[in-house]
Coordinates of N, CA and C and ligand atoms in Angstrom, one line a residue:
X2 N -1.0 -19.1 1.3 CA -0.7 -18.4 0.0 C -1.8 -17.9 -0.7
X3 N -1.5 -16.8 -1.5 CA -2.8 -16.2 -2.3 C -2.5 -16.5 -3.8
X4 N -3.5 -16.6 -4.5 CA -3.4 -16.8 -5.9 C -4.4 -15.9 -6.6
X5 N -4.0 -15.5 -7.7 CA -4.8 -14.5 -8.7 C -4.4 -14.8 -10.1
X6 N -5.6 -15.2 -10.7 CA -5.5 -15.4 -12.2 C -6.0 -14.2 -13.1
X7 N -5.1 -13.7 -13.6 CA -5.4 -12.4 -14.4 C -6.7 -12.5 -15.2
X8 N -7.0 -13.8 -15.9 CA -8.2 -14.0 -16.7 C -9.5 -13.7 -16.0
X9 N -9.4 -13.8 -14.7 CA -10.5 -13.5 -14.0 C -11.1 -12.1 -14.1
X10 N -10.0 -11.3 -14.3 CA -10.4 -9.8 -14.4 C -10.4 -9.3 -16.0
X11 N -9.3 -9.8 -16.6 CA -9.1 -9.7 -18.1 C -9.3 -10.9 -18.9
X12 N -10.6 -11.1 -19.3 CA -10.7 -12.3 -20.2 C -9.8 -12.5 -21.3
X13 N -9.3 -13.8 -21.3 CA -8.3 -14.3 -22.4 C -6.9 -14.3 -21.9
X14 N -6.6 -13.7 -20.8 CA -5.3 -13.8 -20.2 C -5.0 -15.0 -19.3
X15 N -4.0 -15.6 -19.6 CA -3.7 -16.8 -18.9 C -2.7 -16.8 -17.7
X16 N -2.4 -15.4 -17.5 CA -1.2 -15.3 -16.5 C -1.8 -15.4 -15.1
X17 N -1.0 -16.2 -14.3 CA -1.4 -16.4 -12.9 C -0.2 -15.9 -11.9
X18 N -0.5 -15.5 -10.8 CA 0.4 -15.2 -9.8 C -0.1 -15.8 -8.4
X19 N 1.2 -16.2 -7.7 CA 1.0 -16.7 -6.2 C 2.0 -15.8 -5.4
X20 N 1.5 -15.6 -4.2 CA 2.4 -14.9 -3.3 C 1.9 -15.2 -1.9
X21 N 2.7 -14.7 -1.0 CA 2.4 -15.0 0.3 C 1.1 -14.1 0.9
X22 N 0.9 -13.0 0.2 CA -0.3 -12.1 0.7 C -0.7 -11.2 -0.4
X23 N -1.7 -10.5 -0.1 CA -2.2 -9.7 -1.3 C -1.3 -8.7 -1.7
X24 N -0.4 -8.1 -1.0 CA 0.6 -7.2 -1.3 C 1.5 -7.8 -2.3
X25 N 1.9 -9.1 -2.1 CA 2.8 -9.9 -3.1 C 2.1 -10.1 -4.6
X26 N 0.8 -10.2 -4.4 CA 0.0 -10.5 -5.7 C 0.1 -9.2 -6.4
X27 N -0.2 -8.1 -5.8 CA -0.1 -6.7 -6.5 C 1.2 -6.4 -7.0
X28 N 2.1 -6.7 -6.3 CA 3.6 -6.4 -6.7 C 3.7 -7.1 -8.1
X29 N 3.2 -8.3 -8.3 CA 3.5 -8.9 -9.6 C 2.4 -8.4 -10.6
X30 N 1.1 -8.3 -10.2 CA 0.0 -8.2 -11.4 C 0.1 -6.7 -11.6
X31 N 0.6 -5.7 -10.9 CA 0.6 -4.4 -11.5 C 1.6 -4.2 -12.6
X32 N 2.9 -4.7 -12.4 CA 3.7 -4.7 -13.6 C 3.3 -5.4 -14.6
X33 N 2.5 -6.6 -14.4 CA 2.0 -7.5 -15.5 C 0.9 -6.6 -16.3
X34 N 0.1 -6.1 -15.6 CA -0.9 -5.2 -16.3 C -0.4 -4.0 -17.0
X35 N 0.6 -3.5 -16.7 CA 1.2 -2.5 -17.4 C 1.9 -2.9 -18.7
X36 N 2.6 -4.1 -18.6 CA 3.3 -4.5 -19.8 C 2.4 -5.2 -20.7
X37 N 1.6 -6.1 -20.2 CA 0.8 -6.9 -20.9 C -0.7 -6.5 -21.4
X38 N -1.1 -5.4 -20.7 CA -2.4 -4.8 -21.0 C -2.5 -3.4 -21.1
X39 N -1.4 -2.7 -20.8 CA -1.2 -1.2 -21.1 C -2.1 -0.5 -20.0
X40 N -2.2 -1.1 -18.7 CA -2.8 -0.4 -17.6 C -1.6 0.3 -16.9
X41 N -1.7 1.7 -17.1 CA -0.7 2.5 -16.4 C -1.1 3.1 -15.0
X42 N -2.5 2.8 -14.8 CA -2.9 3.4 -13.4 C -3.9 2.3 -12.9
X43 N -3.7 1.8 -11.8 CA -4.7 1.0 -11.0 C -5.7 1.8 -10.4
X44 N -6.8 1.8 -10.8 CA -7.8 2.4 -10.1 C -8.3 1.9 -8.9
X45 N -8.9 2.5 -8.1 CA -9.7 1.9 -6.9 C -10.6 0.8 -7.4
X46 N -11.4 1.0 -8.4 CA -12.2 -0.1 -8.9 C -11.5 -1.3 -9.5
X47 N -10.3 -1.0 -10.2 CA -9.6 -2.3 -10.7 C -9.0 -2.9 -9.4
X48 N -8.5 -2.3 -8.5 CA -7.9 -3.0 -7.4 C -8.8 -3.9 -6.6
X49 N -10.2 -3.2 -6.5 CA -11.1 -4.0 -5.9 C -11.5 -5.3 -6.8
X50 N -11.5 -5.1 -8.1 CA -11.7 -6.3 -8.9 C -10.8 -7.3 -8.6
X51 N -9.5 -6.9 -8.6 CA -8.4 -7.9 -8.5 C -8.6 -8.4 -7.2
X52 N -8.9 -7.6 -6.0 CA -8.9 -8.2 -4.7 C -9.9 -9.3 -4.6
X53 N -11.1 -8.9 -5.4 CA -12.2 -9.8 -5.2 C -11.9 -11.2 -5.8
X54 N -11.0 -11.4 -6.8 CA -10.4 -12.6 -7.3 C -9.4 -13.2 -6.9
X55 N -8.8 -12.6 -5.8 CA -7.7 -13.3 -5.0 C -8.0 -14.3 -4.2
X56 N -7.6 -15.5 -4.4 CA -8.2 -16.8 -3.7 C -6.9 -17.3 -2.6
X57 N -7.2 -17.8 -1.6 CA -6.5 -18.4 -0.8 C -6.1 -19.9 -1.1
X58 N -5.0 -20.1 -1.3 CA -4.5 -21.4 -1.8 C -3.7 -22.1 -0.7
Ligands
ZN8 ZN1 -2.9 -10.5 -17.8

């Protein structure tokens, strides 16, 4: 399983996501970013930052 904690990229956010793979993490984190943080475009830099903080659990 993979795990991503939003606060690793956006300080102060305590949302966390788990999924079978990175695609599953992004499938949850992208809508969360849009609704919780007003991120309407996931730039390559943001995707890389998220990917850097996805941990295997
Ligand atoms: Zn968040």
